[in-house]
Tab-separated table of C-alpha atoms in Angstrom:
chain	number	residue	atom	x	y	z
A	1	UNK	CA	4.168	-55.076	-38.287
A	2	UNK	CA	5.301	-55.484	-35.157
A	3	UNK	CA	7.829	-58.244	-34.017
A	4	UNK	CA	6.646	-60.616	-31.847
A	5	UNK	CA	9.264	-62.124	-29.352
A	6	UNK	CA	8.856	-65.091	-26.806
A	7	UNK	CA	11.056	-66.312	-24.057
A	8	UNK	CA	11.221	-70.181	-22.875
A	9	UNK	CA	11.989	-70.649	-19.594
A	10	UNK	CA	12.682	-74.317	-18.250
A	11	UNK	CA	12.248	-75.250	-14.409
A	12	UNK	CA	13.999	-78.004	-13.071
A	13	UNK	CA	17.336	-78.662	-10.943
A	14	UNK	CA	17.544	-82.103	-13.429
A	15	UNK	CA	18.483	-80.030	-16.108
A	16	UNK	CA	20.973	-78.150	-14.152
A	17	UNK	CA	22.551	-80.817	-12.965
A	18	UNK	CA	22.685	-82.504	-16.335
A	19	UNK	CA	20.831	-85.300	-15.318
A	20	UNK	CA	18.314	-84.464	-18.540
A	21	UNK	CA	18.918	-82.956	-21.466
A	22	UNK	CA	16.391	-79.895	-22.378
A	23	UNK	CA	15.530	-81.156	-26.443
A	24	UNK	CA	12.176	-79.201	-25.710
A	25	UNK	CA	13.743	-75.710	-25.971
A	26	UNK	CA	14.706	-76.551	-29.350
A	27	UNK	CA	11.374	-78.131	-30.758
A	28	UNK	CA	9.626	-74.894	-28.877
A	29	UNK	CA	11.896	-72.514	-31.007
A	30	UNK	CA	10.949	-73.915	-34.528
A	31	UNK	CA	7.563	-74.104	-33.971
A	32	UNK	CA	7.323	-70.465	-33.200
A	33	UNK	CA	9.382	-69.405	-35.947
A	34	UNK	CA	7.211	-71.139	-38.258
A	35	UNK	CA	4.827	-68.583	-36.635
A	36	UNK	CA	6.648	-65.456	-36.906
A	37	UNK	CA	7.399	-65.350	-33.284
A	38	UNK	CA	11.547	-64.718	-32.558
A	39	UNK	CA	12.951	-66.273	-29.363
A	40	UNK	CA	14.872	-63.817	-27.828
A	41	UNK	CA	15.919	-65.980	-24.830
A	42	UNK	CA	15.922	-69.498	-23.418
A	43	UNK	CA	16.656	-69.927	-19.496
A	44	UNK	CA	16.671	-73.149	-17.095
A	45	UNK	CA	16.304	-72.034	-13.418
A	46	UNK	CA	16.470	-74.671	-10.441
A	47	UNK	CA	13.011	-75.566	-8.348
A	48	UNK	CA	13.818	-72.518	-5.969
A	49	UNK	CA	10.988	-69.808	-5.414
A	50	UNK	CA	13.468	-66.636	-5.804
A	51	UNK	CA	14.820	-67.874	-8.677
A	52	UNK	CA	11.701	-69.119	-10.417
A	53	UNK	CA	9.755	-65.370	-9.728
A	54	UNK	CA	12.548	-63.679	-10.702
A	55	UNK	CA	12.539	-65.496	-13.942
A	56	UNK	CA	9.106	-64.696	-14.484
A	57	UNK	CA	9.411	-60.884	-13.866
A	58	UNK	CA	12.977	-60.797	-15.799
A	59	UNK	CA	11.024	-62.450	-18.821
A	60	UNK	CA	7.857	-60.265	-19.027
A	61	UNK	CA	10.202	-57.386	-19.049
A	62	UNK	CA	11.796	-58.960	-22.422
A	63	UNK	CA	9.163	-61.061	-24.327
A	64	UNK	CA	5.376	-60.731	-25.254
A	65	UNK	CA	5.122	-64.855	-24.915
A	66	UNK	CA	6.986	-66.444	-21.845
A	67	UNK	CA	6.016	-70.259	-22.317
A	68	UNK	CA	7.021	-72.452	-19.586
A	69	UNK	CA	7.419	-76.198	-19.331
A	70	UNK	CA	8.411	-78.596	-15.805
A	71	UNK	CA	7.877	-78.129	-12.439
A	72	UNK	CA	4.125	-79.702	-12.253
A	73	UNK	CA	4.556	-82.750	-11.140
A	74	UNK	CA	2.158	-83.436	-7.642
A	75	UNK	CA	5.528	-83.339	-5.018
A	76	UNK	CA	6.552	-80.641	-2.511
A	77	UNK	CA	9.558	-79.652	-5.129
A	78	UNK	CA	7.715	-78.805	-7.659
A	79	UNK	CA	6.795	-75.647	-7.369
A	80	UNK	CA	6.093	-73.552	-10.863
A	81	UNK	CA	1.814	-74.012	-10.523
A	82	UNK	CA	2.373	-71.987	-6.592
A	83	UNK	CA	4.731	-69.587	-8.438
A	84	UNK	CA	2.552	-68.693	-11.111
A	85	UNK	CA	-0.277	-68.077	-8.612
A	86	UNK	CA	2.205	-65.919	-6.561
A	87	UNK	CA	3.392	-64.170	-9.879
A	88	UNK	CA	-0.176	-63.053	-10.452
A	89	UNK	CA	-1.482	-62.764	-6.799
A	90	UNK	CA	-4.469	-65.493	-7.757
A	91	UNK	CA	-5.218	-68.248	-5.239
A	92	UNK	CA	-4.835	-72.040	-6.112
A	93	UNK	CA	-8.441	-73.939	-6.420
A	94	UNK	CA	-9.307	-77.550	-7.003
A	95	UNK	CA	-10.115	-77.361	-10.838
A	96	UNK	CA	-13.249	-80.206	-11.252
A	97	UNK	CA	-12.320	-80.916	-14.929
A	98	UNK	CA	-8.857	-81.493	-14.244
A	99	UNK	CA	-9.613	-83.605	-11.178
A	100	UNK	CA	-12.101	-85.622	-13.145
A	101	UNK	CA	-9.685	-86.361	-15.928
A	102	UNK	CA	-6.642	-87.408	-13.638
A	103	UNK	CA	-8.972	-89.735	-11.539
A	104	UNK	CA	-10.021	-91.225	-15.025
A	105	UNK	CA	-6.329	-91.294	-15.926
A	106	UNK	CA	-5.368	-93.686	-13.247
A	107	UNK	CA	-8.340	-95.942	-13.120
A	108	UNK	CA	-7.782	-96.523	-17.236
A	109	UNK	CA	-4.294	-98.222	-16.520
A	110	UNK	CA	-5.685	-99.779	-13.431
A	111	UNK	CA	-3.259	-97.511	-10.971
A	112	UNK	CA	-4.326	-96.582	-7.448
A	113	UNK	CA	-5.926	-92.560	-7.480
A	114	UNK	CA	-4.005	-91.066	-4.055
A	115	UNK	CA	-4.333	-87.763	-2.246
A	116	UNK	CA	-1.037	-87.027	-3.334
A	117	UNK	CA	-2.348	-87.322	-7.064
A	118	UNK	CA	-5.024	-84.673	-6.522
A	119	UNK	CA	-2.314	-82.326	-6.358
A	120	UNK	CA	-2.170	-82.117	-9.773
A	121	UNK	CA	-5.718	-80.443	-10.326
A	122	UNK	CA	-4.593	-77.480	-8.008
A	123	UNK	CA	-4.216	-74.589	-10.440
A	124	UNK	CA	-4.479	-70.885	-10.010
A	125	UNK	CA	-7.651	-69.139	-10.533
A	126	UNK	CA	-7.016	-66.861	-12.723
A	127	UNK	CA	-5.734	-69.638	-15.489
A	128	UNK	CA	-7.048	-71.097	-18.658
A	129	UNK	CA	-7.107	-75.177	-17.880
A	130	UNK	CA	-4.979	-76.239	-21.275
A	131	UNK	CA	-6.842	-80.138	-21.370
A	132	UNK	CA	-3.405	-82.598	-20.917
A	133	UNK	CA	-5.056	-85.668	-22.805
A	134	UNK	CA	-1.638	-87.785	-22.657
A	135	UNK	CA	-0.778	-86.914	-18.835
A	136	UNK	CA	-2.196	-85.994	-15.593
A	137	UNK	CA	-0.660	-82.200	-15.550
A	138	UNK	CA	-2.605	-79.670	-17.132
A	139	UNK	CA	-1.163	-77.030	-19.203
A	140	UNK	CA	-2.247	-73.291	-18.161
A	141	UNK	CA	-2.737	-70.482	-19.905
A	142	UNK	CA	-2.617	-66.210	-18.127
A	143	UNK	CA	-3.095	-63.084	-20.171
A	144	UNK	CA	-1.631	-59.996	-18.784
A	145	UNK	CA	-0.755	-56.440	-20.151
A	146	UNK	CA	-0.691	-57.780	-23.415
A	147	UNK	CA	1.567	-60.510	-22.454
A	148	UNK	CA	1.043	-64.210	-22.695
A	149	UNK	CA	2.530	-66.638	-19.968
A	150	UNK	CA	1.614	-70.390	-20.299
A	151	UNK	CA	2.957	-73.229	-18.075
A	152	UNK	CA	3.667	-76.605	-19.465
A	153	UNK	CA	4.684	-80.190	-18.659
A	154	UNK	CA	8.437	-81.103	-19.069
A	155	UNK	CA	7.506	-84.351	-21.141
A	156	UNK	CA	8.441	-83.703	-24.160
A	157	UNK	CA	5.807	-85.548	-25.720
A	158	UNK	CA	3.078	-84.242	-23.419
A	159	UNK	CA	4.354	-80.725	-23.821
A	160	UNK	CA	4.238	-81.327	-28.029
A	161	UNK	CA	0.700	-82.247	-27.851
A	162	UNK	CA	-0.010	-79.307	-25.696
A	163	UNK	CA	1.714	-76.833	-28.068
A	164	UNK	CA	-0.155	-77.972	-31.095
A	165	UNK	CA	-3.512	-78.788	-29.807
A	166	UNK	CA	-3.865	-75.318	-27.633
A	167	UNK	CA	-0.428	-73.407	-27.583
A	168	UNK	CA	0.178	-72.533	-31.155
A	169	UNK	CA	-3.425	-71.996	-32.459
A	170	UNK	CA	-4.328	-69.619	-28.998
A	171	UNK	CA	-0.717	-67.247	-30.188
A	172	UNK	CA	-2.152	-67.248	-33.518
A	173	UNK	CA	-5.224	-65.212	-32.417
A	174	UNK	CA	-3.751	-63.331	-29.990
A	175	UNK	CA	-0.982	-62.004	-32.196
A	176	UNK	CA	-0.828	-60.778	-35.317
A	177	UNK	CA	2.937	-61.595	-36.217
A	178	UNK	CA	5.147	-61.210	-39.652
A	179	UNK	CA	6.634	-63.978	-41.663
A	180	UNK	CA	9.948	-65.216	-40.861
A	181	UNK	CA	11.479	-67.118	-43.739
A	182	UNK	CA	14.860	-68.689	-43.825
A	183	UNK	CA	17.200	-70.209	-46.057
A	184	UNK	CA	20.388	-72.137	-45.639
A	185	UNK	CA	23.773	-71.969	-48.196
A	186	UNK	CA	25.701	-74.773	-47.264
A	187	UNK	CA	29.304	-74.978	-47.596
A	188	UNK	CA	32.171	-76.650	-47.223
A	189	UNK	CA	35.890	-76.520	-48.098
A	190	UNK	CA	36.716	-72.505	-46.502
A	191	UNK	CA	36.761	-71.498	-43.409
A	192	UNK	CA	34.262	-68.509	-42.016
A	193	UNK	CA	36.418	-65.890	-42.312
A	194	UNK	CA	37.980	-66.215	-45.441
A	195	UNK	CA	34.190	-66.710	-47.001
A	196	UNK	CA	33.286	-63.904	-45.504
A	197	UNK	CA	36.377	-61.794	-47.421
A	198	UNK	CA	34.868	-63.202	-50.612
A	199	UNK	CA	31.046	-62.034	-49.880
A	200	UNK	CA	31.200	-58.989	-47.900
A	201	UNK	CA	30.306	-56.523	-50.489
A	202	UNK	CA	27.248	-58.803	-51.366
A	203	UNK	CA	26.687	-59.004	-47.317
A	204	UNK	CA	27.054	-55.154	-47.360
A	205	UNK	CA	24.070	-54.464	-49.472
A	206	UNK	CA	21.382	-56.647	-48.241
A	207	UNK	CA	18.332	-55.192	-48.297
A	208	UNK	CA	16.917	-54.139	-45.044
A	209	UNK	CA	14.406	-56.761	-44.183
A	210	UNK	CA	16.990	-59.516	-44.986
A	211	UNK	CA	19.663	-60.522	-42.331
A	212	UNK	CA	22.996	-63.024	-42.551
A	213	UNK	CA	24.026	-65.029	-39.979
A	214	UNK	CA	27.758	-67.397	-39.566
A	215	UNK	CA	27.254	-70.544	-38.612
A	216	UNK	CA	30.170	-72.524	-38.192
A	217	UNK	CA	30.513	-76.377	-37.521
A	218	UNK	CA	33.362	-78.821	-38.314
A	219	UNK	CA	34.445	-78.619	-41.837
A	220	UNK	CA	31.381	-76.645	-42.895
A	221	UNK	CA	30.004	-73.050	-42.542
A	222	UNK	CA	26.253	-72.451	-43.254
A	223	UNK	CA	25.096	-69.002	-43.893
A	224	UNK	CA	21.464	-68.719	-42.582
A	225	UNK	CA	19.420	-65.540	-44.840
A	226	UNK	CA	16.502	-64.570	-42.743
A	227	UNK	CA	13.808	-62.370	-44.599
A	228	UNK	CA	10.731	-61.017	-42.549
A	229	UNK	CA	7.794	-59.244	-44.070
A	230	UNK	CA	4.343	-60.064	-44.712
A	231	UNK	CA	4.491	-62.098	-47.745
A	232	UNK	CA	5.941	-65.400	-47.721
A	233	UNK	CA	5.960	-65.592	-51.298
A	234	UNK	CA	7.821	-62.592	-51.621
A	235	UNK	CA	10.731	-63.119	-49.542
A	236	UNK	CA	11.250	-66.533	-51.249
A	237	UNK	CA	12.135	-64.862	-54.163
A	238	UNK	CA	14.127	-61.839	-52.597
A	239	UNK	CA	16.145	-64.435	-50.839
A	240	UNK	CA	16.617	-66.670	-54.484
A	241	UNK	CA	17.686	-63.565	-56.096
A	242	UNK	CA	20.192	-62.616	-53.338
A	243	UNK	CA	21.230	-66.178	-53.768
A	244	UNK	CA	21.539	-65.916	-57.842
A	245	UNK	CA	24.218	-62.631	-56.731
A	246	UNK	CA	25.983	-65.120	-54.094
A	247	UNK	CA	26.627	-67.561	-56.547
A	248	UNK	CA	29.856	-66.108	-58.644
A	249	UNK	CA	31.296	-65.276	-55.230
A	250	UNK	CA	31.175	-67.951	-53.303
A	251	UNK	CA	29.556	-71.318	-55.454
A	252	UNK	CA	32.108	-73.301	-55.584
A	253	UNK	CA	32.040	-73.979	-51.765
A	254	UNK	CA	28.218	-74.629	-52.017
A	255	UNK	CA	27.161	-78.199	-51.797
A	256	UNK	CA	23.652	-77.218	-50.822
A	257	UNK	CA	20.536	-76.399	-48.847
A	258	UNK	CA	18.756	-76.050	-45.930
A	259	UNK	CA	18.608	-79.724	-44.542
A	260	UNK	CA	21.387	-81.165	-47.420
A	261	UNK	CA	24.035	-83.054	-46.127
A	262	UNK	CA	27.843	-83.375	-47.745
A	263	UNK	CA	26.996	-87.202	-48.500
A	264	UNK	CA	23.733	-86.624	-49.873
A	265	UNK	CA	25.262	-84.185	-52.231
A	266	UNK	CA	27.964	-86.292	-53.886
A	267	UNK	CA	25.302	-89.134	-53.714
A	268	UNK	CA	23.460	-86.790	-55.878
A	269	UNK	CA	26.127	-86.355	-58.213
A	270	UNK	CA	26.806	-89.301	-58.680
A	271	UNK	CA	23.055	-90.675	-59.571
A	272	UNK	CA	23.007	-87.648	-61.791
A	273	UNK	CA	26.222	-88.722	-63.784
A	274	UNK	CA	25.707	-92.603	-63.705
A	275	UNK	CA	29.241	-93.141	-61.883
A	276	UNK	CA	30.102	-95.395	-59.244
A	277	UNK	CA	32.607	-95.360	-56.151
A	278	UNK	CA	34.563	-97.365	-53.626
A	279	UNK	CA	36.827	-95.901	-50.571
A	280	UNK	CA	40.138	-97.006	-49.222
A	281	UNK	CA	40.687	-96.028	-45.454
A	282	UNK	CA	43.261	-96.405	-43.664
A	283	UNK	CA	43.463	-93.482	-41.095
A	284	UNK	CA	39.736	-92.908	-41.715
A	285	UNK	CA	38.760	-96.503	-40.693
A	286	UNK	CA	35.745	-96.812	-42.822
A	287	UNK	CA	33.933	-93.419	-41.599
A	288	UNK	CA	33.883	-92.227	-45.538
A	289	UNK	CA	32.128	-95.599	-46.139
A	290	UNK	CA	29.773	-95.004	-42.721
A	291	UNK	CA	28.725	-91.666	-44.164
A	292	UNK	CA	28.214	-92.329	-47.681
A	293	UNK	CA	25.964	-95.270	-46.437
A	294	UNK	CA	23.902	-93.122	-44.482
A	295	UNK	CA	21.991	-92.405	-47.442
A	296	UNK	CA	19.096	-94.361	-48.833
A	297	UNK	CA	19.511	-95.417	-52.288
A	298	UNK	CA	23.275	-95.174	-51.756
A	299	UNK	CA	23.936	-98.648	-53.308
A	300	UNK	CA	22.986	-97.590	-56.800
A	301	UNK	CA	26.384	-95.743	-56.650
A	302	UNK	CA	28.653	-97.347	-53.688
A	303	UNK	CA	30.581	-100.532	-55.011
A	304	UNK	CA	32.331	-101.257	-52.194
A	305	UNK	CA	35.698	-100.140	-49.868
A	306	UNK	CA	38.349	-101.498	-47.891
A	307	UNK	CA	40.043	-100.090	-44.741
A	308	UNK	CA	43.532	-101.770	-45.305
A	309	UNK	CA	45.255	-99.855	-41.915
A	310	UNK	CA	48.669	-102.617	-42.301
A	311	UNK	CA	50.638	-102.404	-45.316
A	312	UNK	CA	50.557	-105.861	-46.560
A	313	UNK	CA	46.625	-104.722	-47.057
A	314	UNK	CA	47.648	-102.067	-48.987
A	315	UNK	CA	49.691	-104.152	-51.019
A	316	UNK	CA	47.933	-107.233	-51.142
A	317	UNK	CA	44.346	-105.653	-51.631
A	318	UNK	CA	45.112	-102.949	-53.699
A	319	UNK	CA	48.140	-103.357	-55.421
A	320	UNK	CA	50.538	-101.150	-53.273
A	321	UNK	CA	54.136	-101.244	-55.122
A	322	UNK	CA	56.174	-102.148	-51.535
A	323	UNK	CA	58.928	-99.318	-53.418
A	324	UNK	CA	56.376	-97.064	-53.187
A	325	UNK	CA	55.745	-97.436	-49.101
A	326	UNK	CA	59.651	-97.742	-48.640
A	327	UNK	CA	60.357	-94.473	-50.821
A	328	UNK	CA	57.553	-92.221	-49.380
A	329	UNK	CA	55.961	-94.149	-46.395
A	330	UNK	CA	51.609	-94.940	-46.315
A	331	UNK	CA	51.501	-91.734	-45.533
A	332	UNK	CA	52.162	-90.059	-48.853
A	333	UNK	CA	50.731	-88.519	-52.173
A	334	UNK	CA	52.409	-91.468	-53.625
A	335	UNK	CA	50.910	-93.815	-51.845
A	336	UNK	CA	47.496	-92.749	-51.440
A	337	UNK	CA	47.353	-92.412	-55.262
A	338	UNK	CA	48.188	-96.058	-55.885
A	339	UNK	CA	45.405	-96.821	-53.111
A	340	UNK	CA	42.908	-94.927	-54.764
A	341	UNK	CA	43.533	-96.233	-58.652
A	342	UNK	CA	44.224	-99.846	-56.492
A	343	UNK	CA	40.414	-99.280	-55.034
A	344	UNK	CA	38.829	-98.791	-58.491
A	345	UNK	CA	39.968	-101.377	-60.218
A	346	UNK	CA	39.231	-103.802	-57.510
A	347	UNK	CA	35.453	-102.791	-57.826
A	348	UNK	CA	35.304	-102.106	-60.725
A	349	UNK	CA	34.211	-98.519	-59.865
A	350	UNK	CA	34.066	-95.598	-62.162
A	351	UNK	CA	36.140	-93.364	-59.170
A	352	UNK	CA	38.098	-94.785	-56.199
A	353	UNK	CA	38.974	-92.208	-53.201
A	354	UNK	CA	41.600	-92.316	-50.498
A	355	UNK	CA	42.921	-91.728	-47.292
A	356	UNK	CA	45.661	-92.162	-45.131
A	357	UNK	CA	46.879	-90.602	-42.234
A	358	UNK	CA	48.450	-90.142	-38.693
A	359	UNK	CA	45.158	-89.274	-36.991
A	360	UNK	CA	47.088	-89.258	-33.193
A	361	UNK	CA	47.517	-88.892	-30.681
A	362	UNK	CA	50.556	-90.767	-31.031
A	363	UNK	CA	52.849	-92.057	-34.244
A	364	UNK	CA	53.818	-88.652	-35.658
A	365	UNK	CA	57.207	-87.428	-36.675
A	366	UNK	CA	58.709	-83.797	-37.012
A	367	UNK	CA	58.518	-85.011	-41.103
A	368	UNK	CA	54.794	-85.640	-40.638
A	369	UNK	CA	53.744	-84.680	-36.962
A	370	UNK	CA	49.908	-85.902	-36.201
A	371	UNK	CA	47.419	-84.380	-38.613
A	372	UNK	CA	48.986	-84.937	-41.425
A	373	UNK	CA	46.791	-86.663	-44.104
A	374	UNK	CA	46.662	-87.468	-47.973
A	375	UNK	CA	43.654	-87.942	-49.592
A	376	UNK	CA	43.240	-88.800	-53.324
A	377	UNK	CA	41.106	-88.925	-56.172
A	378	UNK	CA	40.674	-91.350	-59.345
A	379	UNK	CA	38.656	-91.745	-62.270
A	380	UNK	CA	40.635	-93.516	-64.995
A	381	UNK	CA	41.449	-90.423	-66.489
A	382	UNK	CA	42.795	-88.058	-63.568
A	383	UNK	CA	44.372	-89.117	-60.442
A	384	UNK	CA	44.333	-85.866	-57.456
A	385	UNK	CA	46.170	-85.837	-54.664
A	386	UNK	CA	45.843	-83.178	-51.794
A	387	UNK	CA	47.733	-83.026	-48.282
A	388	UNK	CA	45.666	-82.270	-45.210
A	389	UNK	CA	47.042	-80.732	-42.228
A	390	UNK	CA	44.877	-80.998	-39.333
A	391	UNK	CA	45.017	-81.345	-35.235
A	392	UNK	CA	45.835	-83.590	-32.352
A	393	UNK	CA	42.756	-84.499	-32.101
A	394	UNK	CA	41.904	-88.272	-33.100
A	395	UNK	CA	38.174	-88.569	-33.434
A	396	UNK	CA	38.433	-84.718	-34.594
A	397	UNK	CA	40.856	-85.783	-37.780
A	398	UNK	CA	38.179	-88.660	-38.899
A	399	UNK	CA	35.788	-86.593	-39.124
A	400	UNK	CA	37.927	-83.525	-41.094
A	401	UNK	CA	39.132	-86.614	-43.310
A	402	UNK	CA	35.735	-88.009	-44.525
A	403	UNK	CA	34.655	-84.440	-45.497
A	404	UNK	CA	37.594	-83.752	-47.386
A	405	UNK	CA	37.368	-86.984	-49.320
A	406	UNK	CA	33.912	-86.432	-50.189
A	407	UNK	CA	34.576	-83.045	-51.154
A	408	UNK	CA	37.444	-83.946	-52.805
A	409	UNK	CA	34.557	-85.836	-55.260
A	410	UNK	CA	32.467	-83.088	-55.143
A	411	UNK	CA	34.845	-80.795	-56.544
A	412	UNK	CA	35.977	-83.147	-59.365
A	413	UNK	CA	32.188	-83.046	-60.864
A	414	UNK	CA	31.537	-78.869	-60.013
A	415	UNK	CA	35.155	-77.250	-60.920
């Protein structure tokens, strides 16, 4: 079967500029995956008429579906319903319906119907009127060659509507297009090239249909399996058994899947096992306790935490020994154990986890230059300690903390 690609092309000097943020582009892409349909490209041009026609030519040339969103308001800048009438030598008429329903539009929320307002019933020709029942632009809709252009608003929720009243349901007659299935492996805990040492004779015989894909983000890499074909059914279980065969190489990194988070995963654990925990911050400042907390249902396992950044806290709160900071400093293995046993007991938790750090930019020594960070572990029976070495980034370190504490319980429950 053959693949069906699209291309999304956004008009508007706004989004060039960065004065708006393009979130459209992304909801566009899902939706057509869940239809078989790849995006091969996404491109924002500026509300100039070279650059919007070249756009158009440059993405029939690549795609089978072009879909198009901005440019339609009723002022002299915005130019994509002219373009489109250019792009297919049509002329621009005064479409009845349209005018009818933007007239009706204004006189429901008791505005005042201008001439410059009947602008936005001019539409080429040649186009299929997509009905706009939450805004005055219409969507449009050309056939060419086998290709598909249509032209939508930039509101994102006026273009949603559009897509799933007309858009979507229009493709899915005109093309017949595989299935697309994917599947996320979530880990944490190794970087991307070291995991992909570990897997590459598994990534070396994936079947054809199946592809892998890296996709790194702080502290994590998710592999993405993508299996096309015609039966959706079948390529779940393809991809499960090439999961099954992942499993002895690379499971202990795996927290989870597709939409899992790393908090939701030790929250899971922890229902699971019937144990409780409580967090001691200090260079962390409470993010551990931020993320866990995230998570509904999280009090049936969080007791509680402290973020005890002066000593006397650490001391006072959790029972410290002031030796202890004088021998090795807060930021030790020695100390960072005491603060995680200290933690436990003072909630009565079944674990207690730790941190403490020089996040930067500033207070680090050649002995423990910025980034350096203990973490630690306790459950009564076991206390672990583990030495991070990170970067000079501040707000990056917080961030590399919390997921090394939480993995740090993750690991305890899976190893």
């Amino acid at each position: 079967m053959k693949q069906i690609n699209a291309e999304i092309l956004t008009i508007g000097d706004e989004i060039l500029y960065g004065q708006i943020t393009d979130t459209n582009s992304q909801w566009m892409s899902a939706e057509l995956d869940q239809l078989g349909i790849k995006v091969v490209r996404k491109t924002t041009v500026g509300d100039t008429e070279e650059a919007i026609l070249t756009a158009f030519e440059e993405a029939e040339s690549r795609a089978d579906i072009i879909l198009i969103t901005g440019g339609l308001g009723p002022t002299n800048d915005d130019l994509t319903m002219p373009m489109l009438a250019k792009y297919f030598n049509s002329e621009i008429i005064m479409n009845e319906a349209v005018l009818n329903h933007v007239k009706d539009f204004f006189e429901r929320r008791g505005r005042v119907f201008t001439e410059l307002n009947k602008r936005q019933a001019l539409v080429p020709k040649i186009a299929q009127v997509l009905h706009n029942e939450l805004g005055t632009a219409p969507g449009t809709w050309y056939e060419r060659n086998g290709k598909v252009f249509v032209s939508m608003p930039g509101v994102p929720h006026e273009m949603k509507n559009l897509m799933k009243m007309h858009v979507l349901p229009k493709l899915q007659q005109v093309f017949q297009t595989p299935v697309i299935y994917h599947k996320l492996i979530k880990t944490v805990g190794i970087g991307e090239s070291f995991l992909a040492d570990k897997i590459k004779v598994w990534e070396d015989n994936l079947p054809e249909h199946v592809s892998l894909a890296y996709l790194p983000s702080v502290g994590h890499v998710k592999l993405r399996l993508t299996a096309v074909g015609e039966n959706r059914e079948q390529l779940e279980k393809d991809v499960d058994l090439l999961i099954k065969s992942f499993l002895p190489l690379g499971g202990d990194y795996v927290y989870g899947y597709d939409n899992t988070t790393l908090e939701e995963a030790v929250g899971d654990i922890l229902k699971k096992t019937g144990k409780t925990i409580a967090f001691a911050e200090s260079c962390s400042g409470g993010y551990v306790q931020h993320k866990i907390t995230t998570v509904a249902g999280s009090s049936a396992y969080f007791q509680g935490g402290v973020v005890p950044y002066h000593n006397d806290h650490k001391i006072n709160l959790l029972g410290v020994r002031p030796e202890t900071l004088e021998e090795h400093g807060a930021v030790s293995g020695a100390c960072v154990k005491e603060m995680a046993e200290g933690v436990r007991k003072l909630f009565k938790a079944d674990i207690g986890a730790s941190s403490s750090g020089i996040a930067g930019p500033g207070g680090g020594t050649s002995d423990k230059p910025v980034g350096t960070v203990w973490i630690a572990y306790a459950d009564g029976e076991k206390t672990i300690t583990k030495k991070l070495q990170l970067t000079q980034n501040r707000e990056l370190n917080i961030k590399l903390t919390e997921i090394a504490v939480l993995n740090l319980v993750r690991k305890r429950f899976t190893t």
